[in-house]
Coordinates of C-alpha atoms (C1' of nucleotides) in Angstrom, one line a residue:
Chain A
X87 CA 0.1 0.0 0.0
X88 CA 2.8 2.5 -0.9
X89 CA 0.7 4.3 -3.7
X90 CA -1.0 7.3 -2.2
X91 CA -3.9 6.6 -4.6
X92 CA -4.3 2.8 -3.9
X93 CA -4.1 3.7 0.0
X94 CA -7.0 6.1 -0.6
X95 CA -8.9 3.5 -2.5
X96 CA -8.3 1.0 0.3
X97 CA -9.6 3.5 2.8
X98 CA -12.6 4.0 0.8
X99 CA -13.2 0.4 0.7
X100 CA -12.7 0.0 4.2
X101 CA -15.1 2.9 5.0
X102 CA -17.9 1.1 2.7
X103 CA -17.1 -2.1 4.6
X104 CA -17.4 -0.6 7.9
X105 CA -20.8 1.0 7.0
X106 CA -22.0 -2.5 5.5
X107 CA -20.9 -4.1 8.7
X108 CA -22.7 -1.2 10.7
X109 CA -25.8 -1.9 8.5
X110 CA -25.6 -5.6 9.2
X111 CA -25.3 -4.9 13.1
X112 CA -28.2 -2.4 13.0
X113 CA -30.5 -5.3 11.5
X114 CA -29.1 -7.6 14.1
X115 CA -30.1 -5.0 16.9
X116 CA -33.5 -4.8 15.4
X117 CA -33.9 -8.8 15.2
X118 CA -32.8 -8.4 18.9
X119 CA -35.7 -6.3 19.7
X120 CA -38.5 -8.7 18.4
X121 CA -37.3 -12.2 19.9
X122 CA -37.9 -13.0 23.2
X123 CA -35.8 -11.5 25.8
X124 CA -34.6 -8.4 24.6
X125 CA -32.0 -6.5 27.1
X126 CA -30.3 -3.2 26.3
X127 CA -27.8 -4.0 29.3
X128 CA -27.0 -7.9 28.2
X129 CA -27.2 -8.0 24.7
X130 CA -27.5 -11.5 22.9
X131 CA -24.5 -12.0 21.0
X132 CA -25.1 -12.0 17.2
X133 CA -24.9 -15.8 16.8
X134 CA -27.3 -16.5 20.1
X135 CA -29.5 -13.9 18.5
X136 CA -29.8 -15.8 15.3
X137 CA -30.1 -18.9 17.1
X138 CA -33.0 -17.5 19.2
X139 CA -34.8 -16.2 16.3
X140 CA -34.7 -19.2 14.4
X141 CA -36.0 -21.1 17.4
X142 CA -38.7 -18.5 18.0
X143 CA -39.9 -18.3 14.3
X144 CA -40.1 -22.1 14.2
X145 CA -42.0 -22.1 17.7
X146 CA -44.6 -19.6 16.5
X147 CA -44.9 -21.3 13.2
X148 CA -45.7 -24.8 15.2
X149 CA -48.4 -23.0 17.3
X150 CA -50.0 -21.4 14.2
X151 CA -50.0 -24.9 12.3
X152 CA -51.1 -26.9 15.3
X153 CA -53.7 -24.3 16.5
X154 CA -52.9 -24.8 20.2
X155 CA -50.9 -23.5 22.8
X156 CA -48.1 -25.4 24.1
X157 CA -47.4 -25.1 27.7
X158 CA -44.7 -22.3 28.5
X159 CA -42.0 -24.7 29.7
X160 CA -42.1 -26.6 26.3
X161 CA -42.1 -23.5 24.4
X162 CA -39.4 -21.9 26.1
X163 CA -37.3 -25.0 25.7
X164 CA -37.8 -25.1 22.2
X165 CA -36.9 -21.5 22.2
X166 CA -33.6 -22.0 23.8
X167 CA -32.5 -25.2 21.8
X168 CA -29.0 -24.9 21.1
X169 CA -28.5 -21.9 22.9
X170 CA -25.7 -21.1 25.5
X171 CA -26.4 -21.7 29.0
X172 CA -26.2 -17.8 30.0
X173 CA -28.8 -17.1 27.3
X174 CA -31.0 -20.0 28.2
X175 CA -30.8 -18.7 31.9
X176 CA -31.8 -15.3 30.5
X177 CA -34.7 -16.6 28.4
X178 CA -35.9 -18.8 31.5
X179 CA -35.6 -15.9 33.7
X180 CA -37.6 -13.8 31.6
X181 CA -40.4 -16.3 31.4
X182 CA -39.9 -17.2 35.0
X183 CA -39.7 -20.9 34.8
X184 CA -38.4 -23.0 37.2
X185 CA -34.6 -22.8 36.2
X186 CA -33.6 -25.8 38.1
X187 CA -36.2 -28.0 36.0
X188 CA -35.7 -26.4 33.0
X189 CA -32.0 -26.7 33.1
X190 CA -32.3 -30.2 33.8
X191 CA -34.5 -30.6 31.0
X192 CA -31.8 -29.1 28.9
X193 CA -29.2 -31.4 29.9
X194 CA -28.3 -33.9 27.4
X195 CA -29.4 -31.9 24.6
X196 CA -26.0 -32.4 22.9
X197 CA -27.3 -35.9 22.3
X198 CA -29.8 -35.0 19.7
X199 CA -30.9 -38.6 18.9
X200 CA -31.1 -39.4 22.4
X201 CA -34.6 -39.2 23.8
X202 CA -35.1 -35.9 25.1
X203 CA -35.0 -35.6 29.1
X204 CA -37.4 -32.7 28.9
X205 CA -40.2 -34.7 27.4
X206 CA -41.1 -35.5 30.8
X207 CA -42.6 -32.1 31.3
X208 CA -44.5 -32.6 28.0
X209 CA -48.4 -32.4 29.0
X210 CA -50.7 -35.4 27.9
X211 CA -53.1 -33.0 26.1
X212 CA -50.5 -31.9 24.0
X213 CA -50.7 -32.6 20.2
X214 CA -48.3 -35.0 19.2
X215 CA -47.3 -33.1 16.0
X216 CA -45.8 -30.3 18.4
X217 CA -42.1 -31.5 18.1
X218 CA -38.8 -29.8 18.4
X219 CA -37.1 -27.7 16.2
X220 CA -35.5 -29.2 12.9
X221 CA -32.2 -30.8 14.0
X222 CA -33.1 -31.0 17.6
X223 CA -34.5 -34.6 18.0
X224 CA -38.0 -35.6 18.8
X225 CA -40.1 -35.4 21.8
X226 CA -41.5 -38.5 23.6
X227 CA -45.1 -38.0 24.0
X228 CA -45.7 -41.4 25.6
X229 CA -45.6 -40.4 29.1
X230 CA -48.7 -38.9 30.7
X231 CA -47.4 -36.3 33.1
X232 CA -49.1 -33.5 34.9
X233 CA -48.7 -30.3 32.8
X234 CA -46.4 -27.8 33.9
X235 CA -49.1 -25.6 35.3
X236 CA -47.6 -22.2 34.0
X237 CA -51.0 -20.8 32.6
X238 CA -53.1 -20.1 35.5
X239 CA -50.4 -18.3 37.4
X240 CA -49.6 -16.7 34.0
X241 CA -52.9 -15.5 33.1
X242 CA -53.9 -14.8 36.4
X243 CA -51.2 -12.1 36.7
X244 CA -52.0 -10.6 33.5
X245 CA -55.6 -10.6 34.0
X246 CA -55.1 -8.7 37.3
X247 CA -53.1 -6.1 35.4
X248 CA -55.0 -3.0 34.7
X249 CA -55.3 -2.3 31.0
X250 CA -53.7 1.2 31.9
X251 CA -50.7 -0.6 33.0
X252 CA -50.3 -2.3 29.9
X253 CA -50.1 1.0 28.0
X254 CA -46.8 2.2 26.6
X255 CA -47.6 6.1 27.6
X256 CA -45.3 5.7 30.9
X257 CA -42.6 5.3 28.6
X258 CA -40.4 8.0 28.4
X259 CA -39.6 9.9 25.1
X260 CA -36.2 8.3 24.8
X261 CA -37.7 5.1 25.2
X262 CA -39.1 3.2 22.2
X263 CA -42.4 2.0 22.0
X264 CA -42.9 -1.8 22.3
X265 CA -42.5 -3.5 19.1
X266 CA -45.5 -4.6 17.7
X267 CA -45.5 -6.9 14.4
X268 CA -48.9 -8.2 13.5
X269 CA -50.2 -8.0 17.0
X270 CA -47.0 -9.7 18.3
X271 CA -45.1 -7.9 20.6
X272 CA -41.4 -8.2 21.7
X273 CA -40.3 -8.7 25.2
X274 CA -38.7 -5.5 26.3
X275 CA -36.4 -4.7 28.8
X276 CA -35.8 -1.3 30.3
X277 CA -32.6 0.5 31.7
X278 CA -32.6 0.2 35.4
X279 CA -32.5 3.7 35.9
X280 CA -36.2 3.7 34.5
X281 CA -37.2 1.2 37.3
X282 CA -38.3 3.4 40.1
X283 CA -40.8 5.2 37.7
X284 CA -41.8 2.5 35.5
X285 CA -42.6 -0.3 37.6
X286 CA -46.1 -0.3 36.9
X287 CA -45.8 -1.1 33.5
X288 CA -47.6 -4.3 34.1
X289 CA -47.6 -5.9 30.9
X290 CA -44.2 -5.7 30.1
X291 CA -42.9 -7.0 33.4
X292 CA -42.4 -10.5 34.5
X293 CA -43.5 -11.5 37.7
X294 CA -40.7 -12.9 39.8
X295 CA -40.4 -13.8 43.5
X296 CA -39.1 -11.1 45.9
X297 CA -36.4 -13.1 47.2
X298 CA -34.4 -16.5 46.5
X299 CA -33.2 -18.1 43.5
X300 CA -34.4 -17.8 40.0
X301 CA -36.5 -21.3 40.5
X302 CA -38.5 -20.3 43.3
X303 CA -41.2 -18.6 41.4
X304 CA -44.3 -17.0 42.4
X305 CA -46.3 -14.8 40.4
X306 CA -48.1 -11.5 41.2
X307 CA -46.3 -9.6 43.6
X308 CA -46.2 -6.0 44.2
X309 CA -44.3 -3.6 42.0
X310 CA -41.6 -2.9 44.3
X311 CA -40.8 -6.7 44.4
X312 CA -40.8 -6.6 40.7
X313 CA -38.2 -3.9 40.5
X314 CA -35.9 -5.8 42.9
X315 CA -36.4 -9.2 41.2
X316 CA -36.0 -7.8 37.6
X317 CA -32.9 -6.3 38.5
X318 CA -31.8 -9.9 39.7
X319 CA -32.7 -11.2 36.4
X320 CA -30.7 -8.8 34.6
X321 CA -33.5 -6.4 34.3
X322 CA -35.6 -8.8 32.3
X323 CA -39.0 -7.3 31.1
X324 CA -41.2 -9.5 29.8
X325 CA -43.4 -8.2 26.8
X326 CA -46.8 -9.2 25.6
X327 CA -45.4 -11.8 23.0
X328 CA -46.1 -14.7 24.9
X329 CA -49.1 -13.2 26.6
X330 CA -50.7 -13.1 23.0
X331 CA -49.4 -16.3 22.0
X332 CA -50.8 -18.2 25.3
X333 CA -53.9 -16.6 25.4
X334 CA -55.1 -16.0 22.0
X335 CA -56.6 -19.3 21.3
Chain B
dT276 C1' -5.2 -15.6 32.2
dA277 C1' -7.9 -18.1 28.7
dG278 C1' -11.8 -17.6 26.1
dG279 C1' -15.7 -15.4 24.0
dC280 C1' -16.8 -11.4 21.5
dC281 C1' -16.5 -7.9 18.8
dA282 C1' -14.8 -4.3 15.3
dT283 C1' -11.9 -3.3 11.7
dC284 C1' -8.6 -4.1 8.2
dT285 C1' -7.3 -6.8 4.2
dG286 C1' -7.4 -9.3 0.0
dG287 C1' -10.0 -12.4 -3.1
dT288 C1' -14.3 -13.5 -5.6
dC289 C1' -18.6 -12.3 -7.7
dC290 C1' -22.0 -9.1 -9.7
dT291 C1' -23.6 -5.2 -12.4
Chain C
dA18 C1' -14.0 -0.7 -13.4
dG19 C1' -16.4 -0.3 -9.1
dG20 C1' -18.9 -2.0 -5.4
dA21 C1' -20.8 -5.5 -2.9
dC22 C1' -19.6 -9.7 -0.2
dC23 C1' -17.2 -12.9 2.0
dA24 C1' -13.8 -15.0 5.2
dG25 C1' -9.3 -14.9 7.4
dA26 C1' -6.3 -12.2 10.5
dT27 C1' -5.6 -9.3 14.2
dG28 C1' -6.0 -6.7 18.2
dG29 C1' -9.0 -4.8 22.1
dC30 C1' -12.4 -5.4 25.6
dC31 C1' -14.9 -8.1 29.1
dT32 C1' -15.6 -11.8 32.3
dA33 C1' -14.9 -16.0 34.9

DNA sequence: TAGGCCATCTGGTCCT
DNA sequence: AGGACCAGATGGCCTA
């Protein structure tokens, strides 16, 4: 690169490449906002974002295809197929699953052809067509286990939430509104500074226990509890995506 | 300190 | 020819 002319051409090419990569990263940021568990402070890596998006699309398309809502645990497990443990923890935390059971269910996922351990959580009322994402083996529906009872707690929490609390109107001018694509909302996460004034968002927050580890879930606590727990969970805020998914049938 | 993630630079290839 | 696209190399930053 001794020639000044070629040097400047190289500089121009570098600038174009930078812009191209910035555009790619912007697109990736947009993707992060519409997959479950969007976090400004704890961004998913590029590869995790793509994996989660793939699983998310697959899971939603399965719901549409089958016309039934799965249990939350199965849904989230499908979301987390192939994700790293930190990301899995984040997603599970966002959705307030019992982390211990959930992670146990994840164990052994490396052996894709083995019987999936989390199949024991699969509810008997489930349509057998609802399998696992491509390349992740199959579920064993032969067991008749008590379904993971997320729905009543999940729905009662949301049903007890006043409509006003679900409104994005409380969000500040710098805070982007919940993203809504065809009626499906993303999960959102707010900056920690906003918690004091925004804890009454209701619909955008996950209900988490006021104390104890992730797995000791209880739903429907008062806003101050939500604030503290959300900070514990990496400020994870649940949007209305799954609310819509799990209550629209 | 090792490993993961990322941004940037760079040269090669493909496309218009 | 010029730009877009791609993949390898490199170094910085962060975290366990």
